[in-house]
Structures are given as C-alpha cells and as structure tokens.
C-alpha positions as a Python dict, from the first residue, in 0.01 Angstrom:
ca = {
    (1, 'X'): (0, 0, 0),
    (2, 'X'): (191, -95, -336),
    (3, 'X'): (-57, -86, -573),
    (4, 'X'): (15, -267, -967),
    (5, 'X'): (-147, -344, -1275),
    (6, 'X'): (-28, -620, -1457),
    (7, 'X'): (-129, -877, -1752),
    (8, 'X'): (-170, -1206, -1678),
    (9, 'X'): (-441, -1499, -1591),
    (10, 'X'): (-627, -1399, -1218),
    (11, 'X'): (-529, -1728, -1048),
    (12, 'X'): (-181, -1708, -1165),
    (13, 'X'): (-113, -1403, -919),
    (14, 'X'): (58, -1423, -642),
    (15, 'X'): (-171, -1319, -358),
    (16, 'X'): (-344, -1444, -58),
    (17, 'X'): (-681, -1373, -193),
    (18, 'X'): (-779, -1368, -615),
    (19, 'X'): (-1122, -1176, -664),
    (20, 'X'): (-1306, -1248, -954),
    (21, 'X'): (-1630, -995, -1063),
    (22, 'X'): (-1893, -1137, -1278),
    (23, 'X'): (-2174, -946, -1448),
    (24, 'X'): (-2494, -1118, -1412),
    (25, 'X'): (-2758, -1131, -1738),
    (26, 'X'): (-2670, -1250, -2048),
    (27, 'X'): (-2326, -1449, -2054),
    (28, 'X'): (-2363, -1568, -1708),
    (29, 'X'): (-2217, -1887, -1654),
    (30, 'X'): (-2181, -2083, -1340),
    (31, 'X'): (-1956, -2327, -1584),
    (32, 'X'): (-1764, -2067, -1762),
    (33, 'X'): (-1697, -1888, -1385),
    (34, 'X'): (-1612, -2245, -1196),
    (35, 'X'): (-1401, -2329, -1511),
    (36, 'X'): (-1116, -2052, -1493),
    (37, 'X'): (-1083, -2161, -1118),
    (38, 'X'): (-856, -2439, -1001),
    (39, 'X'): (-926, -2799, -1035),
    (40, 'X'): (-919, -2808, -712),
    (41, 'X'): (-1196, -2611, -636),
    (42, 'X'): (-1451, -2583, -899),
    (43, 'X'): (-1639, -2883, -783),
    (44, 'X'): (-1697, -2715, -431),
    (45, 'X'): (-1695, -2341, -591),
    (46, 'X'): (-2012, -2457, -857),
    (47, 'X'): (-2222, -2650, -513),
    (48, 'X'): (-2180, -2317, -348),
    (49, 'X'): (-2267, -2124, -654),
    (50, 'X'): (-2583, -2315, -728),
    (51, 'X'): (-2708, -2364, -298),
    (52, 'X'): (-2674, -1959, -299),
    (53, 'X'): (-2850, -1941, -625),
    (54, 'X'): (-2571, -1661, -692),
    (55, 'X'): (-2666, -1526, -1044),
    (56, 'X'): (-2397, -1250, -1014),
    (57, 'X'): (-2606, -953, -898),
    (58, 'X'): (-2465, -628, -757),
    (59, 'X'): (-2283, -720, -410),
    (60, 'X'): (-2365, -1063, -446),
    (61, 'X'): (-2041, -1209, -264),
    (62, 'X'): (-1912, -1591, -296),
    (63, 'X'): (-1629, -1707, -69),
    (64, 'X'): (-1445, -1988, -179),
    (65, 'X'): (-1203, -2136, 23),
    (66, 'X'): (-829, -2263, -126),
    (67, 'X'): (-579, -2279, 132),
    (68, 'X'): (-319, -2407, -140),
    (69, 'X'): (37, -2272, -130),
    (70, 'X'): (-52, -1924, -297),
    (71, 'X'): (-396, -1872, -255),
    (72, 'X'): (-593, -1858, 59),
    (73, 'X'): (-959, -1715, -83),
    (74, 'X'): (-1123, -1692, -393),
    (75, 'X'): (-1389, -1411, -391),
    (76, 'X'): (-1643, -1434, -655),
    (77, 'X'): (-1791, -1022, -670),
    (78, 'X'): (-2118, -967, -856),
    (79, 'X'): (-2134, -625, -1048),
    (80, 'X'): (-2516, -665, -1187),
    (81, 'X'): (-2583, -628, -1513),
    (82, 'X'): (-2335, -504, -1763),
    (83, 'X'): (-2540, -268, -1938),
    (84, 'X'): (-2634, -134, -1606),
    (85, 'X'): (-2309, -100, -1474),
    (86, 'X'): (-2080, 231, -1359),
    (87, 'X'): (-1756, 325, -1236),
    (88, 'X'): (-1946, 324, -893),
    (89, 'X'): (-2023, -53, -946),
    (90, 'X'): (-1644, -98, -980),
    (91, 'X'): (-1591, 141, -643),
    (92, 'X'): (-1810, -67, -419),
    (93, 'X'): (-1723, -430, -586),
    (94, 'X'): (-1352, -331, -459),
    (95, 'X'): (-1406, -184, -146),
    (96, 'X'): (-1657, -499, -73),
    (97, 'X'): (-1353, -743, -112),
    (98, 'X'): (-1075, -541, 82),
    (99, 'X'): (-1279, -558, 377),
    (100, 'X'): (-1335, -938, 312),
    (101, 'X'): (-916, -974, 227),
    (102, 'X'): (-863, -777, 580),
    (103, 'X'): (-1139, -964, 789),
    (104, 'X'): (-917, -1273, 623),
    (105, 'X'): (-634, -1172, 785),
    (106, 'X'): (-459, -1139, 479),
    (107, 'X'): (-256, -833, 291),
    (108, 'X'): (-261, -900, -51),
    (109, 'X'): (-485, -947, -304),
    (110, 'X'): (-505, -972, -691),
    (111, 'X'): (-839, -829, -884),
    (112, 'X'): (-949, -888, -1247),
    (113, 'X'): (-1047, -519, -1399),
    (114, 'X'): (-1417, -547, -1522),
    (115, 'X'): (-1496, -401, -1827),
    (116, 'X'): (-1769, -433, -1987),
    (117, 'X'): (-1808, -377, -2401),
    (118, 'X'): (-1866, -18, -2375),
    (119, 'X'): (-1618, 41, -2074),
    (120, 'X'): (-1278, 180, -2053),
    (121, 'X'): (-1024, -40, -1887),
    (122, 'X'): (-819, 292, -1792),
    (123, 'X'): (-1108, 464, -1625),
    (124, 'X'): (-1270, 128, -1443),
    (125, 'X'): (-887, 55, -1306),
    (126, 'X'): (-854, 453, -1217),
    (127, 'X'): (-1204, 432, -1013),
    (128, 'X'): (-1052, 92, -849),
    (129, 'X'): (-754, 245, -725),
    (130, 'X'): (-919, 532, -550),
    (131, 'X'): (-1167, 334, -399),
    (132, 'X'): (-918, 77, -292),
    (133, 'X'): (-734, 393, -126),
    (134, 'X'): (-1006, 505, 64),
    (135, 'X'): (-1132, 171, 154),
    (136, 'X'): (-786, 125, 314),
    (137, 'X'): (-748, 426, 488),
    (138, 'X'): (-768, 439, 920),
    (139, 'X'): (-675, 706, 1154),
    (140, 'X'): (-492, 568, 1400),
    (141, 'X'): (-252, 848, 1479),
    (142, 'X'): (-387, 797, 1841),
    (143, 'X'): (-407, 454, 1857),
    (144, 'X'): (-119, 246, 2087),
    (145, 'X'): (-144, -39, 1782),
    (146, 'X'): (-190, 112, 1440),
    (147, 'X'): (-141, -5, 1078),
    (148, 'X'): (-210, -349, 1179),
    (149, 'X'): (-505, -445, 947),
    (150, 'X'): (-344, -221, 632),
    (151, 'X'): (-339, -411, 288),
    (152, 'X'): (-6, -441, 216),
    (153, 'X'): (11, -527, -227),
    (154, 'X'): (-335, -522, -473),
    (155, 'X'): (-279, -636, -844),
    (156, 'X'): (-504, -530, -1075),
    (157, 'X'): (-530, -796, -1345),
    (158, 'X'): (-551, -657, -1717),
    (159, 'X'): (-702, -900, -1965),
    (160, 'X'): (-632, -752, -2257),
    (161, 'X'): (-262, -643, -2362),
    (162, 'X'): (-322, -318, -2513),
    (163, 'X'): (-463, -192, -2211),
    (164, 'X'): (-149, -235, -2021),
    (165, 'X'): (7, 142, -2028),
    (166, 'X'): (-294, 320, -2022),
    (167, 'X'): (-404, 136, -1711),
    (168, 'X'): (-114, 241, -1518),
    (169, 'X'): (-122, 542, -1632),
    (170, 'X'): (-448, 541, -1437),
    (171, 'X'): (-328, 353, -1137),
    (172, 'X'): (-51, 669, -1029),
    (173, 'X'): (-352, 910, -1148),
    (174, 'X'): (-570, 756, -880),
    (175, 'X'): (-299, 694, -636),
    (176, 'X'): (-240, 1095, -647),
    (177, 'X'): (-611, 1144, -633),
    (178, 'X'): (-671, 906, -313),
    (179, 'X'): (-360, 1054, -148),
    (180, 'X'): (-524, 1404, -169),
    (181, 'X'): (-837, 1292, -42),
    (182, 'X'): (-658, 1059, 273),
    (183, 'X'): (-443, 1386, 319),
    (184, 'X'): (-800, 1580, 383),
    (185, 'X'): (-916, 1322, 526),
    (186, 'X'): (-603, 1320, 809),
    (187, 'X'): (-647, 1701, 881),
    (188, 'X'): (-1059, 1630, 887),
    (189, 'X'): (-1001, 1350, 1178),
    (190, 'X'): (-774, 1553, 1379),
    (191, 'X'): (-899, 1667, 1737),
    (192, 'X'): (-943, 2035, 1717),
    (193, 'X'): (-714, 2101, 2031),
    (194, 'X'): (-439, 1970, 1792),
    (195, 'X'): (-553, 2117, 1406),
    (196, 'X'): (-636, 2463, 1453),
    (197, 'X'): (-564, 2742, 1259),
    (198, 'X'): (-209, 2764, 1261),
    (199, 'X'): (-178, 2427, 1208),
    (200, 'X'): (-381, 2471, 916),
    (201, 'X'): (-198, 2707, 814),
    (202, 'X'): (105, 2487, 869),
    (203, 'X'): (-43, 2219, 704),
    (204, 'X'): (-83, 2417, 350),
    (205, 'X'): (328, 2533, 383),
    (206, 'X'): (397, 2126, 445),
    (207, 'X'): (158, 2108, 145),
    (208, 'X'): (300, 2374, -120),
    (209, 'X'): (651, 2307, 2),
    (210, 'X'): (603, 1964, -126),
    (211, 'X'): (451, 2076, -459),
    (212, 'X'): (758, 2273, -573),
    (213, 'X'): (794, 2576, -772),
    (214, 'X'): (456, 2619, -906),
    (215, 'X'): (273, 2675, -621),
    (216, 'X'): (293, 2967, -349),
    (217, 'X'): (127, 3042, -19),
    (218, 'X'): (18, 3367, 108),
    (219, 'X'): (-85, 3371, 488),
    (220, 'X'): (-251, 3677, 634),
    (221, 'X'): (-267, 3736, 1060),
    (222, 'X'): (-596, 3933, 1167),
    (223, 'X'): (-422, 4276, 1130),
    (224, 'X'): (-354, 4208, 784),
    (225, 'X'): (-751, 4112, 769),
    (226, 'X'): (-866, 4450, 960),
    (227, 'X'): (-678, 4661, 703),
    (228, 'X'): (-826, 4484, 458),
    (229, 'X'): (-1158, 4542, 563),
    (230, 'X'): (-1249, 4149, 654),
    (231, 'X'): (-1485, 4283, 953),
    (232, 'X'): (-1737, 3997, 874),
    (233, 'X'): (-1460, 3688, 917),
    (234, 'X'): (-1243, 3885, 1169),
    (235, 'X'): (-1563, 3893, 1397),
    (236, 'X'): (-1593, 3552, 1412),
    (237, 'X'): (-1246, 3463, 1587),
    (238, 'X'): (-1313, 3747, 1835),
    (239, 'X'): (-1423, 3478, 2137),
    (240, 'X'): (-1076, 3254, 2060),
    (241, 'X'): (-771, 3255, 2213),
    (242, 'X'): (-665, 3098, 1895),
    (243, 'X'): (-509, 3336, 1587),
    (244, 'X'): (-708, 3310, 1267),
    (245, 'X'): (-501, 3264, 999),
    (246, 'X'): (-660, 3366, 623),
    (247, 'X'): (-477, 3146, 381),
    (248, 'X'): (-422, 3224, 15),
    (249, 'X'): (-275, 2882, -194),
    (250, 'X'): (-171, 2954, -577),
    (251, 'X'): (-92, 2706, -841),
    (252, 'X'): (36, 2843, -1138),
    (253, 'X'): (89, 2588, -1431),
    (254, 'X'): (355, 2599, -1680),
    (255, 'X'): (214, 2684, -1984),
    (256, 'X'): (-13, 3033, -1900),
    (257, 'X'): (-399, 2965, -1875),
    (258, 'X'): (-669, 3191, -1987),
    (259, 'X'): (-872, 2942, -1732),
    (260, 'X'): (-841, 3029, -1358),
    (261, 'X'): (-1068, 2859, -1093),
    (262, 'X'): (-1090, 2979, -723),
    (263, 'X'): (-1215, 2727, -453),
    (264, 'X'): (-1241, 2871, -118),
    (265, 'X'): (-1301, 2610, 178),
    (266, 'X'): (-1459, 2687, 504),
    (267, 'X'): (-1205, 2667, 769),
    (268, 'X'): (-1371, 2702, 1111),
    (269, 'X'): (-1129, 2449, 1285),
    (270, 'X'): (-1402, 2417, 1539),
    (271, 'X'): (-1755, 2511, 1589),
    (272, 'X'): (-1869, 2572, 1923),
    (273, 'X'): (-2171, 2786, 1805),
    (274, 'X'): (-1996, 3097, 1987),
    (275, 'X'): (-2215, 3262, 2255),
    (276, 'X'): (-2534, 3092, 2067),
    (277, 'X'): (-2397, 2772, 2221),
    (278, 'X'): (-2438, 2474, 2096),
    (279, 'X'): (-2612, 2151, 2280),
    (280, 'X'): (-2299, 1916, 2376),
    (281, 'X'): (-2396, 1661, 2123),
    (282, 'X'): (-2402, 1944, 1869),
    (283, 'X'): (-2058, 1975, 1949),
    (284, 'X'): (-1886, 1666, 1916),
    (285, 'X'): (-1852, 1630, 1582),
    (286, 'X'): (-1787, 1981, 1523),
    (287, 'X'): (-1385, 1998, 1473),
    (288, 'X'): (-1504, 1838, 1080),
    (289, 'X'): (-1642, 2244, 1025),
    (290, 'X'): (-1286, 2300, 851),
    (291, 'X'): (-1396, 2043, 593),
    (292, 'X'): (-1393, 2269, 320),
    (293, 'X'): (-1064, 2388, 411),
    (294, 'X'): (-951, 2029, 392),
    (295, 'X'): (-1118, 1948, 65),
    (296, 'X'): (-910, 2262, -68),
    (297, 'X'): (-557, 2158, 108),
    (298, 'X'): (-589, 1740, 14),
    (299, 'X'): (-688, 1892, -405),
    (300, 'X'): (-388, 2118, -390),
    (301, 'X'): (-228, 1790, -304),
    (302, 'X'): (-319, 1620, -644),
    (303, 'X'): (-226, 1908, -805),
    (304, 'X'): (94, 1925, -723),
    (305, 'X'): (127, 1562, -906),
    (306, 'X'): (-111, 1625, -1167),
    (307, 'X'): (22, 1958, -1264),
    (308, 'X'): (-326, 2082, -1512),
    (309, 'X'): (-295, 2327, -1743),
    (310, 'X'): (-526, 2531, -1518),
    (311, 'X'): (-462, 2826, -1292),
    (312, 'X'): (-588, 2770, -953),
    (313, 'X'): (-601, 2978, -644),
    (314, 'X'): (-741, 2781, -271),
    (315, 'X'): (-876, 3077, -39),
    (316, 'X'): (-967, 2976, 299),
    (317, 'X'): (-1044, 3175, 606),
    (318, 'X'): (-980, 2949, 908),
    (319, 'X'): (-1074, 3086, 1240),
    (320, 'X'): (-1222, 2912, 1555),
    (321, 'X'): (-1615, 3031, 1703),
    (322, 'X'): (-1562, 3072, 2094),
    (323, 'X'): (-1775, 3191, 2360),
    (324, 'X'): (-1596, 3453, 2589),
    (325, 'X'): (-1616, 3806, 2660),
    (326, 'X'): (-1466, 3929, 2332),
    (327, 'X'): (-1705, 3710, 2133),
    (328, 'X'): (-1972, 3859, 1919),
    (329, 'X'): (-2348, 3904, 2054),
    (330, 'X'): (-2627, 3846, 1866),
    (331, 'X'): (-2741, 4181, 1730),
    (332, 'X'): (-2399, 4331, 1673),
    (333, 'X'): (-2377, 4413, 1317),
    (334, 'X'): (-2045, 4374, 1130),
    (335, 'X'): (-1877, 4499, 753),
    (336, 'X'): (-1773, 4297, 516),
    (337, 'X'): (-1481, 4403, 305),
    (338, 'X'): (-1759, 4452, -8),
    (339, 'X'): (-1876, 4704, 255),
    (340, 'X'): (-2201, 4534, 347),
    (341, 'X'): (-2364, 4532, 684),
    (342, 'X'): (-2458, 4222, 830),
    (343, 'X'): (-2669, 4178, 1184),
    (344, 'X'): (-2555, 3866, 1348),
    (345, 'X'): (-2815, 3739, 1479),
    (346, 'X'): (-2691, 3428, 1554),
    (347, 'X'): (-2345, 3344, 1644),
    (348, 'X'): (-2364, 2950, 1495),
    (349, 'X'): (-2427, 3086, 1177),
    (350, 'X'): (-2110, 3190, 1144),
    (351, 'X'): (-1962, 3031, 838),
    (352, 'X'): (-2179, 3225, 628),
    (353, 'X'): (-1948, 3508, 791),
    (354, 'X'): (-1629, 3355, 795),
    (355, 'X'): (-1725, 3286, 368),
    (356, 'X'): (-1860, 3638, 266),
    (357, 'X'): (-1521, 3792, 357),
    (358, 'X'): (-1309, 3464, 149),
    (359, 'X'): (-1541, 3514, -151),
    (360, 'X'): (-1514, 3872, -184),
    (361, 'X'): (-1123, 3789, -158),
    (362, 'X'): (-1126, 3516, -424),
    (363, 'X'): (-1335, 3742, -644),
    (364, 'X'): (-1079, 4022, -689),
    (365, 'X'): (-857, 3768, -853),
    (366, 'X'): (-1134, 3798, -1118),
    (367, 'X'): (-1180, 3392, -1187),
    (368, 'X'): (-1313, 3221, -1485),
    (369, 'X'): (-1495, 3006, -1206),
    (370, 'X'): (-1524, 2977, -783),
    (371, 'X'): (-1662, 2710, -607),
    (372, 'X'): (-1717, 2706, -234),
    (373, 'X'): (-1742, 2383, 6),
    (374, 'X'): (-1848, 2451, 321),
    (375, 'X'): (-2033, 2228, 587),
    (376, 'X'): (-2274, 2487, 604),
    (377, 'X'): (-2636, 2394, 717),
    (378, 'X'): (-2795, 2123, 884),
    (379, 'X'): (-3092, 2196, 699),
    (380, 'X'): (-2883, 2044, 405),
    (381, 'X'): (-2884, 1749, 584),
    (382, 'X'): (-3234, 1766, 639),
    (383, 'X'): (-3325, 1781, 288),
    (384, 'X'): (-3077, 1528, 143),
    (385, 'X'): (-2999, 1324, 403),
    (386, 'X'): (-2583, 1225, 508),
    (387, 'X'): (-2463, 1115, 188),
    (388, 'X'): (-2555, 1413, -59),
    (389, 'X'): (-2426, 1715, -115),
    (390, 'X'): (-2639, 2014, -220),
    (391, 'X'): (-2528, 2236, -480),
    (392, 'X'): (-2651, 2584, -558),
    (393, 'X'): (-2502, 2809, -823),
    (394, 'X'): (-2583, 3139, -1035),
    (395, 'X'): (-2445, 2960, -1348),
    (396, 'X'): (-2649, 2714, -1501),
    (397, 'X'): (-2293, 2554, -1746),
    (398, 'X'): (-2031, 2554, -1415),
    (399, 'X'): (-2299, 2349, -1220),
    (400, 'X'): (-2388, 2148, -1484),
    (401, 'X'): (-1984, 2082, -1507),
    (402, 'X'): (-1976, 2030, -1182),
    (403, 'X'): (-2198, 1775, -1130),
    (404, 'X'): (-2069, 1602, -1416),
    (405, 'X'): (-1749, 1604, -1250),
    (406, 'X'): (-1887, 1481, -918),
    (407, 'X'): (-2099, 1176, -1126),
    (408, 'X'): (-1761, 1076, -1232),
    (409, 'X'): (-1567, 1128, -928),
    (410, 'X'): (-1832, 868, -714),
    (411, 'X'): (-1965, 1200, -523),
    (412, 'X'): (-2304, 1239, -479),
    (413, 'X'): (-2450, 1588, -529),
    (414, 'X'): (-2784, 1762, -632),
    (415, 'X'): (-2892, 2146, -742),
    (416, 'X'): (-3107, 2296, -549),
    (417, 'X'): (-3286, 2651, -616),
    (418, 'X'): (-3108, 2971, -561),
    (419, 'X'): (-3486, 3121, -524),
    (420, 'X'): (-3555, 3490, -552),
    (421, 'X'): (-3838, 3563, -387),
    (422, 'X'): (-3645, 3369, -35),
    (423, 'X'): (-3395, 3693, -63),
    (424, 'X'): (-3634, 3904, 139),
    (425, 'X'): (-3594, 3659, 411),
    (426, 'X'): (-3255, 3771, 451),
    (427, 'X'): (-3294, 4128, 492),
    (428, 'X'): (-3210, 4302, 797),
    (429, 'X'): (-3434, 4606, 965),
    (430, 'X'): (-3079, 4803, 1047),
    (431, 'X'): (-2817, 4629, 825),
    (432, 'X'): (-2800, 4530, 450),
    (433, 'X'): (-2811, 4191, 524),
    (434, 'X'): (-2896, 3925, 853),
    (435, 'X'): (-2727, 3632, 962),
    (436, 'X'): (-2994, 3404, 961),
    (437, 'X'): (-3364, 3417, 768),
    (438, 'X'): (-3657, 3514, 926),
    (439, 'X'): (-3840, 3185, 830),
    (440, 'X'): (-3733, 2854, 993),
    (441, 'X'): (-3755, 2652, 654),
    (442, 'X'): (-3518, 2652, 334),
    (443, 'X'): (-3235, 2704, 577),
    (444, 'X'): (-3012, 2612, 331),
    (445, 'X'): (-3114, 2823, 53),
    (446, 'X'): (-3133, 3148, 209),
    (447, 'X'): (-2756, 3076, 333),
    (448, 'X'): (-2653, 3026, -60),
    (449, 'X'): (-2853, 3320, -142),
    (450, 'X'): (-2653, 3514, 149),
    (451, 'X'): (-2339, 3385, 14),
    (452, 'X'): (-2433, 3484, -345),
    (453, 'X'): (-2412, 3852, -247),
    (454, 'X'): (-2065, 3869, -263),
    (455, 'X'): (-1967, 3699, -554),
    (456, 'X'): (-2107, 4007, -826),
    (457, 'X'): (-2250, 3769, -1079),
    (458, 'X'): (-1905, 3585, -1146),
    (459, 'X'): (-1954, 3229, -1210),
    (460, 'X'): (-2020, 3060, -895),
    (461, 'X'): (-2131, 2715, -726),
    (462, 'X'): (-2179, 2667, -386),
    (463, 'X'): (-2108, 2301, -204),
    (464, 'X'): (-2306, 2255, 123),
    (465, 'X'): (-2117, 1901, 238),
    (466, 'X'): (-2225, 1958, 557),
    (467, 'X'): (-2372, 1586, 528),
    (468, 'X'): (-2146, 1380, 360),
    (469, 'X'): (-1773, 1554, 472),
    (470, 'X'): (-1828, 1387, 800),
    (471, 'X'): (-1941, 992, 825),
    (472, 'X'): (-2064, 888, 1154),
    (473, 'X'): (-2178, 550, 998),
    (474, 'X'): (-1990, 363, 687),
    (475, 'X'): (-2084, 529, 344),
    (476, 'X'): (-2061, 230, 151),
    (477, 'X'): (-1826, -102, 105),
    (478, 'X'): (-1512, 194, 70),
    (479, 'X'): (-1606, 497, 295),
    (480, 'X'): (-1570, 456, 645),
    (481, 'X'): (-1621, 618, 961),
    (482, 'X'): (-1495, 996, 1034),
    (483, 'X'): (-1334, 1279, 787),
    (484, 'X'): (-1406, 1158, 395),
    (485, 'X'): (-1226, 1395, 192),
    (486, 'X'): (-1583, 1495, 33),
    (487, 'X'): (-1500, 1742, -245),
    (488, 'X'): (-1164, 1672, -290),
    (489, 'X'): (-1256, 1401, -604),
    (490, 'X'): (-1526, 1632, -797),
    (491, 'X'): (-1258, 1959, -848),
    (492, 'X'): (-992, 1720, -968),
    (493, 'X'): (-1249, 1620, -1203),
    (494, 'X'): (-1333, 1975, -1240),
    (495, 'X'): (-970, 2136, -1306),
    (496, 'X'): (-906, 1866, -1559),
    (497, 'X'): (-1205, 1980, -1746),
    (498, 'X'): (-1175, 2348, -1741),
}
C-alpha cells in the first residue's frame, strides 16, 4: 500500500473514497461540514446529517454517496470531542473507514489529518499510518485467492503548509513501525509445523541480513546451551524432535551508547503443555506462545530503519514443549545457568523455564534496562481480560517509561504487584525454587516473581501479553483476527526514549 501525505483541499484528491473527521462540541457545524462538500451533495449529505441526528461523536459514521467521476463515497468520521481526543481517537477513526473503503470495493482513499489546537499534525499522521497498516494487514499465505481486498493508495490530507515535511517525516516513521509489527505479526500466524525453531532462527538471519552492518546474530544449538549451563531451557525441548535454537540479535548504533536495553521474547514455537497435556482446545491457539519472540524479531525490524542511538541486544530462547519419552516429568528438578534448582512440577509451565535461562543470559551483558514479553499466564487473562497486557517490574522509573511508551504506542498495559509475601508460594521442599505456586490464585504474579530471581536487581519489566498477542475476535476498527504484533509498538517507543 503506497501511502502519501500531501497539501491540498480533501475533495480535490483523487480517490475513490474522501473521509472527512469532525470533532463534535463546540464548532460543530452541520453547515460548515455540508459546505466544504460538493454542490452536488450537500443537500442530500445535510438530510442525512440531521435524520441521524449525527453530532460528530466518537465512531459516529456518515456515508454519503457521490458516484461522480472521482469520487465514489464521502465518509463523514466523528472523533468526539476535541479536548477529549487522543492519538487512539485518530487510530480507530482510520481503521473505521478502511474497512468501510474495502467493504466499498474500492482501493484508494484520501483522509484529512485531524488536529485539534493542542495536537501535533506529525504525531496524529504518524498514529494514522500505523493504524492504517495494521488495519490493512491479512494472512493469506494459505489462501488460493489472496491480496484481493488490499488498499491499494491512502492520502493523508495536510491543511496547513508548514506541516508538510514533518508529516512525512512521520508517514516513513510509521510505515517502518507497522512493517515491524506485520513482520511479527506474519511469523505469529504461521502454523507451527511450518515456524519452528529453526525457522525462527532463520527468520532473525533474513531479518539482520536485511538491517546491514549494525546488527549481528549469534545462534547457539543445545550443546552450546549444556556447556553453558542452560539446564532450565534445555529441559524444556527434551520431548521434541525439533532443535532448539537460543538466539542472540545485536544492534549496535553508530555513535557508542552509554544506554543498552535487552528484550528477551519467549520463543516456545508451540505449546503442547508437554507431558502435563493440554485439553485440545487449549491447544489450538498455541503456535502464538513464540509471541514474544516475534515482538523481538518484527522491533529489530524497525530498527534496522530507525537506526536509535541506543544499544540493543534481542535474546530469545525458542524451543518446542513435546510429550514423548525424553520429555520432562513433573517432579524432575532442573539447574539454571545462575545455578538454581527448580522442581517442575508442571510441564505447561514451561516458559517460566525456557525465560530464567534467557534472562540470566541477557543479564551478563550488564544492561541499562531488560524487558521481557512473554505470553505467559492465563491467569493474566483472567485478571485483565484479552486486550491488556500486565506489567510487573522491580523498577518503579523503567515501568513508568514503559507504560508511557505503550500509552503512546495505542498498547494497552497495566502494573500489577510484584508482592513479597507471594514469594513463599514459590518455594520448593527439595529445590530452590518450583515451577508453579502452591496457591491456585495470583497465577500471574508468582510467575513474575519466579522470573525476577534471575535478573539480580538490574532494571527489569516483565510483559505478560498472553491476552492481547493473540486476537481471536477483532480488537478494534484496526486490529483484526490472529497474531497482532503486541509489543512490537511500546519498545520502539521505548528505545527512542532511552
């Protein structure tokens, strides 16, 4: 999809369908709105406005039909009030009218930016683009007709002339940032018979090839693991034919950084729940447990064309959890390579496993900061429902950071406790640590406060997107079904300000 910004009257552009937003409030119009539309029209367009007593409220839709030689739809897009509005108003008000432009049957359309006094043409157009991205985005690799619905051109409109180089400035910014989430995304939708870990693995050399010469990769097989001591991840692939494959991405900017951030992705390509099987439904949905991983491959993406003055290294330890005779039995009890002793007491808890190993890695590369994303616990999901990632973190200014970076990014995240007293509930009778706690509730703190004891009091925030990395219903006018890319938005935010 060709995507422009360009300054010049909204129903001057060339395209099948012209969106116009409104805010509603003070200002509102129905004459002022009708008036900028063609002659044609505006009788017709100000009956329709008045019958649906449209006052320009958030997703408040008008379709008004043209049918002239340029113009086949006019969509009038309420955004609510303009003091109220966000970049998220902006997100959905897009992603509402490419799904009107493709139920249309048409492939282009041209959009008026909306800013209101206090916005920022720039970072309204940037937010557009994204969600225009995502809103476009369909796997269809397995599909005998694909591509057929795809936009094909979007033209942002840019009212005011001074805006005109800083807004596309923004629109390659959030073309690079959409790409790296549609690239996650891609490797999220994947069947697991097809994206396991050597094609993971294959994935990030595709991925830092691309990048060029600041970037390296680093892949280590399971003896390289063993002799490292990984005895907690190297467990986990025991039950797979598969190889794991422990993958170690570096970007290294130009100019040397006294900043260095580590994100380390959960990788289990897929998650049968090893000899603690789980129920078939459980498992069809369960080739998304390399999320993380994803999130960490589709941001080394954007960096590659973003190029921050940040050091960053993407640690992930993919591996698939098999039943079979080699797999491990609840009650064997493993060492990590920080030389604690876990009892596995069950074998579906295993990213915890898979994680202690990656952040003991990450942490010898002594980071200003390391943040995890893992689809961890369904007792995330529990608590915050599908759309909400939980965040829990030893360090009260990176998770403030963070979720200032995922407020601006349009992901939805909240802290939850890392409580103390909940660490008893992880202690094993023969091994420094257990798999799972010994209560049934807080499920998902007691696996951050696992995960905690290998990270030695560096900076650290951990990402349960165990809800939102995987959509089995629409999230929104611009997030469909399937893989999201969850994550991938919030540490481009995050790099940028570090």
């Amino acid at each position: 999809m060709n995507i422009l910004g360009e300054k010049m009257d909204l129903f001057s552009a060339k395209a099948e369908v012209l969106v116009l937003p409104v805010f509603s409030g003070e200002g509102f119009s129905i004459e002022s709105i009708v008036g900028r539309m063609p002659e044609s029209v505006r009788k017709s367009a100000a009956r329709s406005m008045k019958a649906s007593e449209f006052v320009g409220k958030a997703g408040e839709v008008l379709a008004v039909d043209v049918h002239d030689a340029a113009h086949h739809h006019i969509l009038v897009i309420g955004l609510g009030s303009a003091t109220d509005a966000t970049l998220e108003s902006a997100r959905e008000m897009i992603g509402t009218a490419i799904t009107l432009t493709r139920r249309f049957g048409a492939k282009t359309l041209a959009v008026e930016i909306p800013v209101s006094e206090e916005g920022d043409a720039a970072d309204v157009a940037e937010a557009m683009v994204v969600a225009a991205q995502l809103a476009d985005y369909a796997f269809d690799t397995y599909k005998e007709k694909n591509g057929a619905k795809r936009m094909k051109e979007i033209t942002l409109v840019i009212r005011d002339g001074r805006d005109v180089l800083r807004v596309r400035k923004a629109v390659e910014r959030g073309c690079a940032i959409a790409g790296g989430v549609a690239v996650a995304r891609d490797l999220v939708n994947m069947p697991a018979q097809v994206m396991t870990p050597s094609a993971l693995a294959e994935a990030a050399e595709r991925i830092v090839k691309e990048a060029g010469k600041n970037f390296s990769l680093k892949v280590l097989d399971r003896a390289e693991c063993e002799e490292l001591g990984m005895g907690s991840y190297v467990a986990v692939g025991n039950g797979s034919d598969e190889p794991l494959k422990f993958l170690h991405l570096t970007y290294t900017p130009e100019r040397s950084s006294r900043k260095r951030l580590a994100v380390i992705g959960k990788g289990v390509t897929f998650d049968s729940g090893g000899l603690s099987l789980k129920p078939g439904d459980g498992m069809m949905t369960m080739k998304c447990d390399m999320a993380g991983a994803a999130a960490v491959l589709g941001f080394f993406t954007v960096l590659g064309q973003l190029q921050p003055r940040c050091e960053v290294h993407g640690i992930i330890a993919a591996v698939e959890n098999m039943p079979s005779g080699k797999a491990i039995r609840p009650g064997d009890v493993v060492k990590a390579s920080n030389g604690k002793t876990i009892e596995i007491l069950n074998t579906d808890a295993e990213g915890r496993l898979t994680l202690a190993d990656a952040l003991t890695y990450a942490k010898k590369l002594e980071p200003t900061a390391m943040v995890d994303l893992a689809t961890l616990t369904g007792a995330c999901v529990v608590a915050l429902g599908e759309e909400i990632t939980g965040l829990m973190s030893n360090n009260d200014e990176l998770a403030q950071s963070v979720l200032d970076s995922a407020e601006d990014a349009g992901e939805k995240m909240w802290r939850m406790p890392l409580e103390k007293r909940y660490r008893s509930l992880i202690e094993s009778d023969i091994a420094d640590l257990r798999n799972i706690p010994t209560s049934r509730y807080g499920g998902s703190l007691t696996a951050g406060l696992f995960l905690e004891e290998f990270v030695d009091g560096l900076p650290w925030v951990h990402l349960d997107i165990a809800g939102p990395a995987f959509a089995e219903k629409p999230m929104g006018s611009y997030l469909g079904k399937g893989g999201t890319g969850h994550g991938v938005r919030t540490l481009v935010e995050l790099v940028e300000r570090m």
